[in-house]
Amino acid sequence: MSVLHRTEWRAVGTTCAAAVTAHSNDERGAMRALGAAQEEVAACERELSRFDPASDLSRLNAAGGRWTPVGPRLLEALGLALRAREESAGRFDPTVLPALVAAGYDRSFELLEEREARWADDWRAGTAIELDPRNGRARLEAGSSVDLGGIGKGYAAGRALDSMLASSPALAGGIVDLGGDIAVRGESPEGGPWLVAVADPRRTGETLAVLALDGGGIATSGRDARRFGPARSLHHLIDPETGESALAGPLTVTVVAPDAAAAEVHATTLAIAGLGEAEAHVSATPRISAVYVPQIGPAVPLGRLPLVTERLVVRAA
Amino acid sequence: MQRVWVVVLSVWAMLAIVAVLAWSPRPAAPLPAGSAQTVVVRGRGGKQRLVVVKAPAHATTATSAAVH
C-alpha cells in the first residue's frame, strides 16, 4: 500500500514543500528522501541567492568583471539562463538586476521599504556572462550583475526532486514545491498522476483548474504579488527592452513544461507578453502549455494543458 | 448468402470502430478516481457558471518571486 510522506519548511524566501509516494513499510526511505530534498535546496540557495552576501552569485556580482570560482549549480543555472536568453531573443534576461535594484528591489521582499522609484539610466540589456566549467569559474562583464529570480527556484525544485528520488530508488514518485515553482515525477499515493491546482489570482483560495502530471514542472509568474514602491505601483517583472516594470502582460501566467526550470523561464517570458505574443510563443514552443490570466477578463488556456477538468473554470461576470 | 455478408460487414465495421478508438489521441493524464468534480450553476442573466467543488490537489501554484 502506498502512502504520502510530506514535509514543509522555509527556504529561498518562501514556503517550500516536498512529498513522496512510498510503500507503507518504507518510512525510513521516505524520510531520507525528504531530507535529501531539503539539503539540495539549501545547497542551491548557498550558490544562487543574491541576498546572501556569501553566496557564489553575490561574490560573482561583486567581482567587478574578474574571473570568480563558483559552484557547479551556479554554473549550470547560468548556462540554462544564457540559453534561455538566446532562445527568447532577449525577452528573458538574467542581467536585469541593475534595473531591479535601481527600482528599489534591493533586498529580500519582506524587507522592502516604500521609496521613490529610480530607473537605471545607464542600464543596458544582454551584458556578457562567461562560463568556464572546466575550471569551475565564471566572469561577468564589468558593471553587470545577475539575478536568477526567473529560473533559480524552478532549477532548485528540479534538482531537489532528482536528489529526493535518487536517495531512495524504491519510491514511486515525488513532488517538490518551492513557493509555487513545482517539479513532479512518478505516481501520487492514489496511484495516478500528481494533481496541481492553478490558483485563481483574483479569488484567494479558489482554483482555475486542476492539472494532472506524472512528470515535468509548473511555474507561475505575474504582477498580482510582490508589488512594491509608492502605493505598490511597481512590480518585479522588468522588461529587458526598457529596464522598467513591464506594462504589457497578464495578471498571472502558469506554465507547464518538461522541467521546472524551463517552466519558470517560460512563465517569466510570458509574464511580460500580451495575449497575442503569448499565443505565438506557446504555439512555437514544443511541449509547453499555459494558463494566461489577463489583467482584465477571463483566463485563457494556451496549448494542450493536462487538465483534470475538461476546461478552465469560468465564472459569471 | 446475404446474411453471411451482413455478418462479415458488421464484424469489419466493429473492428474499424475499435481501431479508431484505439488510435484516438488520449488525454495527457488519466482522470484519477475521486478527483476534481465540477458543477454547473446558472448565474445572473442565465450565464453559465462552472465551479470546481472538490479539488484534492497535492500542490497549488502561486506567483513566483523574482528573486530569492
mmCIF file of C-alpha atoms in Angstrom:
data_model
loop_
_atom_site.group_PDB
_atom_site.id
_atom_site.type_symbol
_atom_site.label_atom_id
_atom_site.label_comp_id
_atom_site.label_asym_id
_atom_site.label_seq_id
_atom_site.Cartn_x
_atom_site.Cartn_y
_atom_site.Cartn_z
ATOM 1 C CA MET A 1 0.000 0.000 0.000
ATOM 2 C CA SER A 2 1.324 3.460 -0.938
ATOM 3 C CA VAL A 3 1.279 6.352 1.483
ATOM 4 C CA LEU A 4 2.193 10.034 1.272
ATOM 5 C CA HIS A 5 5.067 11.429 3.332
ATOM 6 C CA ARG A 6 5.300 15.212 3.303
ATOM 7 C CA THR A 7 7.410 17.941 4.859
ATOM 8 C CA GLU A 8 7.268 21.732 4.794
ATOM 9 C CA TRP A 9 9.977 24.270 5.594
ATOM 10 C CA ARG A 10 11.125 27.847 4.939
ATOM 11 C CA ALA A 11 13.894 28.466 2.412
ATOM 12 C CA VAL A 12 14.688 30.609 -0.663
ATOM 13 C CA GLY A 13 12.478 33.361 0.796
ATOM 14 C CA THR A 14 9.284 31.309 0.645
ATOM 15 C CA THR A 15 7.435 28.255 1.949
ATOM 16 C CA CYS A 16 8.770 25.016 0.497
ATOM 17 C CA ALA A 17 7.177 21.578 0.499
ATOM 18 C CA ALA A 18 8.268 18.127 -0.603
ATOM 19 C CA ALA A 19 6.295 14.907 -0.701
ATOM 20 C CA VAL A 20 6.946 11.335 -1.792
ATOM 21 C CA THR A 21 4.887 8.259 -2.544
ATOM 22 C CA ALA A 22 6.366 5.419 -0.505
ATOM 23 C CA HIS A 23 5.387 1.875 0.377
ATOM 24 C CA SER A 24 3.799 1.786 3.819
ATOM 25 C CA ASN A 25 6.764 -0.164 5.235
ATOM 26 C CA ASP A 26 9.384 2.236 3.807
ATOM 27 C CA GLU A 27 9.060 5.170 6.173
ATOM 28 C CA ARG A 28 12.829 5.318 6.622
ATOM 29 C CA GLY A 29 13.386 5.653 2.853
ATOM 30 C CA ALA A 30 10.753 8.390 2.648
ATOM 31 C CA MET A 31 12.338 10.365 5.489
ATOM 32 C CA ARG A 32 15.780 10.033 3.888
ATOM 33 C CA ALA A 33 14.374 11.333 0.600
ATOM 34 C CA LEU A 34 12.664 14.335 2.196
ATOM 35 C CA GLY A 35 15.909 15.188 3.975
ATOM 36 C CA ALA A 36 17.797 14.983 0.671
ATOM 37 C CA ALA A 37 15.370 17.450 -0.898
ATOM 38 C CA GLN A 38 15.903 19.976 1.898
ATOM 39 C CA GLU A 39 19.672 19.608 1.700
ATOM 40 C CA GLU A 40 19.667 20.182 -2.056
ATOM 41 C CA VAL A 41 17.500 23.306 -1.779
ATOM 42 C CA ALA A 42 19.875 24.655 0.874
ATOM 43 C CA ALA A 43 22.863 23.900 -1.377
ATOM 44 C CA CYS A 44 21.188 25.737 -4.284
ATOM 45 C CA GLU A 45 20.461 28.735 -2.058
ATOM 46 C CA ARG A 46 24.108 28.906 -0.950
ATOM 47 C CA GLU A 47 25.146 29.213 -4.591
ATOM 48 C CA LEU A 48 22.247 31.078 -6.274
ATOM 49 C CA SER A 49 20.862 33.593 -3.753
ATOM 50 C CA ARG A 50 21.613 37.262 -4.363
ATOM 51 C CA PHE A 51 20.539 38.168 -0.812
ATOM 52 C CA ASP A 52 23.221 36.109 0.896
ATOM 53 C CA PRO A 53 26.447 38.154 0.665
ATOM 54 C CA ALA A 54 28.472 34.939 0.994
ATOM 55 C CA SER A 55 26.719 33.108 -1.850
ATOM 56 C CA ASP A 56 28.572 32.267 -5.040
ATOM 57 C CA LEU A 57 26.275 34.581 -7.018
ATOM 58 C CA SER A 58 26.875 37.519 -4.662
ATOM 59 C CA ARG A 59 30.632 37.024 -4.946
ATOM 60 C CA LEU A 60 30.358 36.852 -8.724
ATOM 61 C CA ASN A 61 28.234 40.023 -8.844
ATOM 62 C CA ALA A 62 30.753 41.836 -6.650
ATOM 63 C CA ALA A 63 33.817 40.680 -8.587
ATOM 64 C CA GLY A 64 33.900 43.681 -10.916
ATOM 65 C CA GLY A 65 34.477 41.712 -14.098
ATOM 66 C CA ARG A 66 37.099 39.305 -12.704
ATOM 67 C CA TRP A 67 37.009 35.509 -13.038
ATOM 68 C CA THR A 68 35.437 34.080 -9.852
ATOM 69 C CA PRO A 69 35.365 30.465 -8.586
ATOM 70 C CA VAL A 70 31.722 29.305 -8.403
ATOM 71 C CA GLY A 71 29.938 26.036 -7.641
ATOM 72 C CA PRO A 72 28.509 23.602 -10.190
ATOM 73 C CA ARG A 73 24.910 24.605 -9.522
ATOM 74 C CA LEU A 74 25.539 28.264 -10.306
ATOM 75 C CA LEU A 75 27.479 27.323 -13.434
ATOM 76 C CA GLU A 76 24.642 25.110 -14.633
ATOM 77 C CA ALA A 77 21.930 27.648 -13.789
ATOM 78 C CA LEU A 78 23.853 30.413 -15.573
ATOM 79 C CA GLY A 79 24.234 28.147 -18.609
ATOM 80 C CA LEU A 80 20.489 27.481 -18.671
ATOM 81 C CA ALA A 81 19.746 31.208 -18.251
ATOM 82 C CA LEU A 82 22.074 32.118 -21.110
ATOM 83 C CA ARG A 83 20.434 29.542 -23.369
ATOM 84 C CA ALA A 84 17.001 30.897 -22.419
ATOM 85 C CA ARG A 85 18.150 34.447 -23.259
ATOM 86 C CA GLU A 86 19.292 33.277 -26.675
ATOM 87 C CA GLU A 87 16.150 31.226 -27.391
ATOM 88 C CA SER A 88 13.831 34.048 -26.285
ATOM 89 C CA ALA A 89 15.744 36.671 -28.310
ATOM 90 C CA GLY A 90 16.402 38.610 -25.099
ATOM 91 C CA ARG A 91 12.866 38.561 -23.658
ATOM 92 C CA PHE A 92 14.272 36.523 -20.780
ATOM 93 C CA ASP A 93 17.430 38.157 -19.440
ATOM 94 C CA PRO A 94 19.244 37.312 -16.177
ATOM 95 C CA THR A 95 21.200 40.594 -16.335
ATOM 96 C CA VAL A 96 18.239 42.840 -15.433
ATOM 97 C CA LEU A 97 19.446 43.058 -11.831
ATOM 98 C CA PRO A 98 20.806 46.647 -12.021
ATOM 99 C CA ALA A 99 17.374 47.827 -13.200
ATOM 100 C CA LEU A 100 15.644 45.851 -10.462
ATOM 101 C CA VAL A 101 17.938 47.265 -7.787
ATOM 102 C CA ALA A 102 17.544 50.813 -9.141
ATOM 103 C CA ALA A 103 13.773 50.425 -8.890
ATOM 104 C CA GLY A 104 14.149 49.663 -5.192
ATOM 105 C CA TYR A 105 14.023 45.862 -5.122
ATOM 106 C CA ASP A 106 17.434 45.707 -3.463
ATOM 107 C CA ARG A 107 16.716 43.397 -0.558
ATOM 108 C CA SER A 108 14.521 40.411 0.291
ATOM 109 C CA PHE A 109 10.900 41.259 -0.471
ATOM 110 C CA GLU A 110 9.801 41.191 3.172
ATOM 111 C CA LEU A 111 12.322 43.950 3.995
ATOM 112 C CA LEU A 112 11.426 46.400 1.221
ATOM 113 C CA GLU A 113 10.550 49.940 2.196
ATOM 114 C CA GLU A 114 8.407 52.401 0.321
ATOM 115 C CA ARG A 115 10.554 54.860 -1.582
ATOM 116 C CA GLU A 116 10.512 56.650 -4.873
ATOM 117 C CA ALA A 117 11.444 54.528 -7.893
ATOM 118 C CA ARG A 118 14.536 55.435 -9.837
ATOM 119 C CA TRP A 119 15.020 53.670 -13.118
ATOM 120 C CA ALA A 120 18.573 52.896 -14.148
ATOM 121 C CA ASP A 121 19.653 55.485 -16.743
ATOM 122 C CA ASP A 122 22.767 53.733 -17.968
ATOM 123 C CA TRP A 123 21.447 50.200 -17.812
ATOM 124 C CA ARG A 124 21.514 48.027 -20.923
ATOM 125 C CA ALA A 125 20.305 44.509 -21.611
ATOM 126 C CA GLY A 126 22.211 41.446 -22.685
ATOM 127 C CA THR A 127 25.539 42.009 -20.968
ATOM 128 C CA ALA A 128 28.157 39.266 -21.259
ATOM 129 C CA ILE A 129 28.416 36.244 -18.977
ATOM 130 C CA GLU A 130 31.385 33.921 -19.496
ATOM 131 C CA LEU A 131 31.460 30.392 -18.096
ATOM 132 C CA ASP A 132 34.483 28.143 -17.575
ATOM 133 C CA PRO A 133 33.050 24.826 -16.275
ATOM 134 C CA ARG A 134 36.365 23.004 -16.575
ATOM 135 C CA ASN A 135 37.979 25.320 -14.016
ATOM 136 C CA GLY A 136 34.767 25.959 -12.050
ATOM 137 C CA ARG A 137 34.659 29.718 -12.565
ATOM 138 C CA ALA A 138 32.598 32.449 -14.204
ATOM 139 C CA ARG A 139 33.002 36.094 -15.172
ATOM 140 C CA LEU A 140 30.519 38.919 -15.757
ATOM 141 C CA GLU A 141 31.033 41.963 -17.907
ATOM 142 C CA ALA A 142 32.309 44.808 -15.705
ATOM 143 C CA GLY A 143 29.393 46.821 -14.328
ATOM 144 C CA SER A 144 26.950 43.997 -14.941
ATOM 145 C CA SER A 145 25.223 41.810 -12.353
ATOM 146 C CA VAL A 146 22.954 38.804 -12.475
ATOM 147 C CA ASP A 147 19.622 37.890 -10.903
ATOM 148 C CA LEU A 148 18.476 34.276 -11.241
ATOM 149 C CA GLY A 149 14.987 35.033 -9.927
ATOM 150 C CA GLY A 150 13.443 33.968 -13.232
ATOM 151 C CA ILE A 151 14.915 30.478 -13.116
ATOM 152 C CA GLY A 152 16.512 29.797 -9.723
ATOM 153 C CA LYS A 153 13.604 28.316 -7.790
ATOM 154 C CA GLY A 154 12.496 26.128 -10.698
ATOM 155 C CA TYR A 155 16.077 24.930 -11.123
ATOM 156 C CA ALA A 156 16.344 24.190 -7.386
ATOM 157 C CA ALA A 157 12.984 22.356 -7.389
ATOM 158 C CA GLY A 158 14.158 20.102 -10.225
ATOM 159 C CA ARG A 159 17.457 19.335 -8.517
ATOM 160 C CA ALA A 160 15.733 18.682 -5.175
ATOM 161 C CA LEU A 161 13.358 16.238 -6.877
ATOM 162 C CA ASP A 162 16.295 14.438 -8.509
ATOM 163 C CA SER A 163 18.120 14.180 -5.170
ATOM 164 C CA MET A 164 14.992 13.023 -3.382
ATOM 165 C CA LEU A 165 14.202 10.168 -5.746
ATOM 166 C CA ALA A 166 17.857 9.165 -6.207
ATOM 167 C CA SER A 167 18.315 8.801 -2.443
ATOM 168 C CA SER A 168 15.537 6.187 -2.220
ATOM 169 C CA PRO A 169 15.046 4.442 -5.577
ATOM 170 C CA ALA A 170 12.123 2.358 -4.285
ATOM 171 C CA LEU A 171 9.908 5.444 -4.082
ATOM 172 C CA ALA A 172 7.105 5.517 -6.665
ATOM 173 C CA GLY A 173 7.120 9.281 -7.144
ATOM 174 C CA GLY A 174 7.608 12.709 -5.636
ATOM 175 C CA ILE A 175 6.794 16.394 -5.798
ATOM 176 C CA VAL A 176 8.806 19.459 -4.741
ATOM 177 C CA ASP A 177 7.074 22.825 -4.422
ATOM 178 C CA LEU A 178 9.212 25.932 -3.821
ATOM 179 C CA GLY A 179 6.635 28.660 -3.331
ATOM 180 C CA GLY A 180 4.673 27.649 -6.433
ATOM 181 C CA ASP A 181 7.552 26.532 -8.634
ATOM 182 C CA ILE A 182 6.835 22.828 -8.773
ATOM 183 C CA ALA A 183 8.658 19.717 -10.019
ATOM 184 C CA VAL A 184 6.910 16.322 -10.170
ATOM 185 C CA ARG A 185 7.710 12.797 -11.254
ATOM 186 C CA GLY A 186 6.126 9.353 -10.960
ATOM 187 C CA GLU A 187 2.966 8.340 -9.157
ATOM 188 C CA SER A 188 0.971 10.050 -6.457
ATOM 189 C CA PRO A 189 -0.147 7.951 -3.461
ATOM 190 C CA GLU A 190 -3.528 7.404 -5.137
ATOM 191 C CA GLY A 191 -1.738 5.584 -7.968
ATOM 192 C CA GLY A 192 -2.337 8.197 -10.661
ATOM 193 C CA PRO A 193 -0.629 11.448 -11.616
ATOM 194 C CA TRP A 194 0.097 14.271 -9.204
ATOM 195 C CA LEU A 195 -2.621 16.906 -9.116
ATOM 196 C CA VAL A 196 -1.694 20.585 -9.108
ATOM 197 C CA ALA A 197 -4.365 23.238 -8.637
ATOM 198 C CA VAL A 198 -3.912 26.518 -10.521
ATOM 199 C CA ALA A 199 -4.751 29.289 -8.073
ATOM 200 C CA ASP A 200 -7.222 31.963 -9.148
ATOM 201 C CA PRO A 201 -5.231 35.221 -8.705
ATOM 202 C CA ARG A 202 -8.433 37.212 -8.215
ATOM 203 C CA ARG A 203 -10.094 34.969 -5.616
ATOM 204 C CA THR A 204 -7.969 33.785 -2.728
ATOM 205 C CA GLY A 205 -8.459 30.087 -2.033
ATOM 206 C CA GLU A 206 -10.210 29.330 -5.324
ATOM 207 C CA THR A 207 -8.757 27.494 -8.303
ATOM 208 C CA LEU A 208 -8.996 27.984 -12.057
ATOM 209 C CA ALA A 209 -8.128 24.424 -12.978
ATOM 210 C CA VAL A 210 -6.571 21.227 -11.749
ATOM 211 C CA LEU A 211 -3.690 19.803 -13.768
ATOM 212 C CA ALA A 212 -2.531 16.167 -13.714
ATOM 213 C CA LEU A 213 1.162 15.403 -14.246
ATOM 214 C CA ASP A 214 3.374 12.343 -13.929
ATOM 215 C CA GLY A 215 6.492 14.298 -14.854
ATOM 216 C CA GLY A 216 7.662 17.833 -15.543
ATOM 217 C CA GLY A 217 7.357 21.236 -13.956
ATOM 218 C CA ILE A 218 4.865 24.023 -13.335
ATOM 219 C CA ALA A 219 5.627 27.660 -12.538
ATOM 220 C CA THR A 220 3.590 30.828 -12.215
ATOM 221 C CA SER A 221 4.688 34.399 -12.700
ATOM 222 C CA GLY A 222 2.736 37.606 -12.554
ATOM 223 C CA ARG A 223 2.140 41.005 -11.103
ATOM 224 C CA ASP A 224 -0.517 40.003 -8.562
ATOM 225 C CA ALA A 225 2.056 39.688 -5.780
ATOM 226 C CA ARG A 226 5.476 41.102 -4.967
ATOM 227 C CA ARG A 227 4.431 44.661 -5.701
ATOM 228 C CA PHE A 228 6.447 47.411 -4.070
ATOM 229 C CA GLY A 229 7.311 51.089 -4.220
ATOM 230 C CA PRO A 230 4.938 54.066 -3.855
ATOM 231 C CA ALA A 231 1.353 52.829 -3.495
ATOM 232 C CA ARG A 232 2.607 49.404 -4.623
ATOM 233 C CA SER A 233 2.816 50.797 -8.124
ATOM 234 C CA LEU A 234 5.875 48.764 -9.177
ATOM 235 C CA HIS A 235 6.302 45.072 -9.769
ATOM 236 C CA HIS A 236 9.320 42.822 -10.176
ATOM 237 C CA LEU A 237 8.827 41.949 -13.863
ATOM 238 C CA ILE A 238 11.409 44.084 -15.620
ATOM 239 C CA ASP A 239 11.100 44.423 -19.402
ATOM 240 C CA PRO A 240 14.648 43.914 -20.754
ATOM 241 C CA GLU A 241 13.887 46.381 -23.558
ATOM 242 C CA THR A 242 13.107 49.289 -21.223
ATOM 243 C CA GLY A 243 14.683 48.344 -17.894
ATOM 244 C CA GLU A 244 11.422 49.271 -16.151
ATOM 245 C CA SER A 245 8.451 47.334 -14.745
ATOM 246 C CA ALA A 246 6.717 45.869 -17.802
ATOM 247 C CA LEU A 247 3.434 47.482 -18.819
ATOM 248 C CA ALA A 248 2.170 44.706 -21.092
ATOM 249 C CA GLY A 249 1.454 41.243 -19.831
ATOM 250 C CA PRO A 250 -1.044 39.210 -17.839
ATOM 251 C CA LEU A 251 -2.048 39.391 -14.204
ATOM 252 C CA THR A 252 -0.537 35.901 -13.902
ATOM 253 C CA VAL A 253 0.577 33.127 -16.209
ATOM 254 C CA THR A 254 1.101 29.486 -15.241
ATOM 255 C CA VAL A 255 3.287 27.352 -17.490
ATOM 256 C CA VAL A 256 3.577 23.569 -17.714
ATOM 257 C CA ALA A 257 6.890 22.386 -19.201
ATOM 258 C CA PRO A 258 9.103 19.275 -19.300
ATOM 259 C CA ASP A 259 11.007 20.504 -16.223
ATOM 260 C CA ALA A 260 10.574 23.131 -13.523
ATOM 261 C CA ALA A 261 13.448 25.382 -14.650
ATOM 262 C CA ALA A 262 12.004 25.566 -18.170
ATOM 263 C CA ALA A 263 8.538 26.222 -16.739
ATOM 264 C CA GLU A 264 9.862 29.171 -14.720
ATOM 265 C CA VAL A 265 11.799 30.604 -17.673
ATOM 266 C CA HIS A 266 8.739 30.475 -19.936
ATOM 267 C CA ALA A 267 6.486 31.858 -17.183
ATOM 268 C CA THR A 268 8.873 34.797 -16.736
ATOM 269 C CA THR A 269 8.977 35.373 -20.506
ATOM 270 C CA LEU A 270 5.179 35.219 -20.918
ATOM 271 C CA ALA A 271 4.659 37.458 -17.879
ATOM 272 C CA ILE A 272 5.728 40.463 -19.969
ATOM 273 C CA ALA A 273 3.891 39.335 -23.127
ATOM 274 C CA GLY A 274 0.500 40.396 -24.437
ATOM 275 C CA LEU A 275 -2.013 37.655 -25.223
ATOM 276 C CA GLY A 276 -1.186 37.511 -28.953
ATOM 277 C CA GLU A 277 2.532 37.277 -28.276
ATOM 278 C CA ALA A 278 1.918 34.598 -25.626
ATOM 279 C CA GLU A 279 -0.213 32.537 -28.029
ATOM 280 C CA ALA A 280 2.542 32.705 -30.654
ATOM 281 C CA HIS A 281 5.213 31.769 -28.081
ATOM 282 C CA VAL A 282 3.322 28.683 -26.862
ATOM 283 C CA SER A 283 2.500 27.609 -30.436
ATOM 284 C CA ALA A 284 6.171 27.877 -31.380
ATOM 285 C CA THR A 285 7.478 26.071 -28.291
ATOM 286 C CA PRO A 286 7.054 22.296 -28.239
ATOM 287 C CA ARG A 287 5.870 20.650 -25.044
ATOM 288 C CA ILE A 288 4.729 23.715 -23.117
ATOM 289 C CA SER A 289 1.212 24.839 -22.289
ATOM 290 C CA ALA A 290 -0.098 27.686 -20.162
ATOM 291 C CA VAL A 291 -2.982 29.289 -18.290
ATOM 292 C CA TYR A 292 -2.897 33.008 -19.164
ATOM 293 C CA VAL A 293 -4.942 35.270 -16.867
ATOM 294 C CA PRO A 294 -5.216 38.733 -18.469
ATOM 295 C CA GLN A 295 -5.257 41.835 -16.307
ATOM 296 C CA ILE A 296 -8.902 42.167 -17.350
ATOM 297 C CA GLY A 297 -11.087 39.273 -18.487
ATOM 298 C CA PRO A 298 -11.300 35.505 -18.084
ATOM 299 C CA ALA A 299 -8.405 33.049 -18.071
ATOM 300 C CA VAL A 300 -7.248 31.708 -21.438
ATOM 301 C CA PRO A 301 -5.802 28.188 -21.920
ATOM 302 C CA LEU A 302 -2.816 28.031 -24.288
ATOM 303 C CA GLY A 303 -1.569 24.757 -25.777
ATOM 304 C CA ARG A 304 -2.558 21.285 -24.632
ATOM 305 C CA LEU A 305 -2.989 21.615 -20.881
ATOM 306 C CA PRO A 306 -3.135 18.346 -18.890
ATOM 307 C CA LEU A 307 -6.460 19.373 -17.382
ATOM 308 C CA VAL A 308 -8.334 17.119 -14.995
ATOM 309 C CA THR A 309 -11.449 19.166 -15.550
ATOM 310 C CA GLU A 310 -12.466 19.444 -19.186
ATOM 311 C CA ARG A 311 -11.998 23.196 -19.264
ATOM 312 C CA LEU A 312 -10.875 26.133 -17.201
ATOM 313 C CA VAL A 313 -13.295 27.357 -14.609
ATOM 314 C CA VAL A 314 -15.342 30.236 -15.985
ATOM 315 C CA ARG A 315 -17.428 32.414 -13.765
ATOM 316 C CA ALA A 316 -20.388 34.621 -14.442
ATOM 317 C CA ALA A 317 -19.416 38.254 -14.885
ATOM 318 C CA MET B 1 -25.618 -15.763 -48.530
ATOM 319 C CA GLN B 2 -26.864 -12.216 -47.924
ATOM 320 C CA ARG B 3 -26.959 -12.908 -44.184
ATOM 321 C CA VAL B 4 -23.332 -14.044 -44.274
ATOM 322 C CA TRP B 5 -22.289 -10.772 -45.922
ATOM 323 C CA VAL B 6 -24.222 -8.762 -43.335
ATOM 324 C CA VAL B 7 -22.373 -10.590 -40.547
ATOM 325 C CA VAL B 8 -18.984 -10.094 -42.243
ATOM 326 C CA LEU B 9 -19.608 -6.380 -42.813
ATOM 327 C CA SER B 10 -20.839 -5.935 -39.237
ATOM 328 C CA VAL B 11 -17.663 -7.554 -37.887
ATOM 329 C CA TRP B 12 -15.491 -5.323 -40.088
ATOM 330 C CA ALA B 13 -17.414 -2.212 -39.010
ATOM 331 C CA MET B 14 -16.943 -3.138 -35.368
ATOM 332 C CA LEU B 15 -13.216 -3.720 -35.888
ATOM 333 C CA ALA B 16 -12.913 -0.343 -37.652
ATOM 334 C CA ILE B 17 -14.606 1.419 -34.712
ATOM 335 C CA VAL B 18 -12.306 -0.341 -32.221
ATOM 336 C CA ALA B 19 -9.257 0.643 -34.307
ATOM 337 C CA VAL B 20 -10.347 4.305 -34.485
ATOM 338 C CA LEU B 21 -10.909 4.412 -30.727
ATOM 339 C CA ALA B 22 -7.542 2.771 -30.071
ATOM 340 C CA TRP B 23 -5.694 5.317 -32.195
ATOM 341 C CA SER B 24 -7.551 8.394 -30.979
ATOM 342 C CA PRO B 25 -5.412 10.891 -29.004
ATOM 343 C CA ARG B 26 -5.734 10.335 -25.303
ATOM 344 C CA PRO B 27 -5.689 12.946 -22.573
ATOM 345 C CA ALA B 28 -2.230 13.733 -21.213
ATOM 346 C CA ALA B 29 -3.040 12.020 -17.955
ATOM 347 C CA PRO B 30 -5.824 9.722 -16.784
ATOM 348 C CA LEU B 31 -8.540 11.128 -14.584
ATOM 349 C CA PRO B 32 -7.915 9.802 -11.099
ATOM 350 C CA ALA B 33 -10.887 8.453 -9.232
ATOM 351 C CA GLY B 34 -12.333 10.876 -6.732
ATOM 352 C CA SER B 35 -10.519 13.898 -8.135
ATOM 353 C CA ALA B 36 -11.917 17.302 -9.061
ATOM 354 C CA GLN B 37 -15.589 17.482 -9.853
ATOM 355 C CA THR B 38 -17.473 20.341 -11.394
ATOM 356 C CA VAL B 39 -20.999 21.596 -11.102
ATOM 357 C CA VAL B 40 -22.769 23.912 -13.481
ATOM 358 C CA VAL B 41 -24.588 26.779 -11.838
ATOM 359 C CA ARG B 42 -26.849 29.301 -13.511
ATOM 360 C CA GLY B 43 -25.615 32.765 -12.696
ATOM 361 C CA ARG B 44 -27.359 36.092 -13.095
ATOM 362 C CA GLY B 45 -28.780 36.653 -16.563
ATOM 363 C CA GLY B 46 -28.735 32.925 -17.263
ATOM 364 C CA LYS B 47 -24.972 32.855 -17.721
ATOM 365 C CA GLN B 48 -23.351 29.504 -17.125
ATOM 366 C CA ARG B 49 -21.057 29.155 -14.147
ATOM 367 C CA LEU B 50 -18.735 26.203 -13.814
ATOM 368 C CA VAL B 51 -17.340 25.683 -10.324
ATOM 369 C CA VAL B 52 -14.805 23.185 -9.050
ATOM 370 C CA VAL B 53 -16.364 21.824 -5.886
ATOM 371 C CA LYS B 54 -13.697 19.322 -4.946
ATOM 372 C CA ALA B 55 -10.057 19.512 -5.923
ATOM 373 C CA PRO B 56 -7.860 17.395 -3.673
ATOM 374 C CA ALA B 57 -4.669 18.688 -5.287
ATOM 375 C CA HIS B 58 -1.219 17.794 -3.995
ATOM 376 C CA ALA B 59 0.066 21.353 -4.587
ATOM 377 C CA THR B 60 -1.194 24.748 -5.657
ATOM 378 C CA THR B 61 0.519 27.229 -7.931
ATOM 379 C CA ALA B 62 1.478 30.682 -6.708
ATOM 380 C CA THR B 63 3.193 33.626 -8.305
ATOM 381 C CA SER B 64 6.902 33.045 -8.487
ATOM 382 C CA ALA B 65 9.083 35.584 -6.770
ATOM 383 C CA ALA B 66 11.554 37.413 -8.968
ATOM 384 C CA VAL B 67 14.332 36.742 -6.537
ATOM 385 C CA HIS B 68 15.004 34.585 -3.563
#
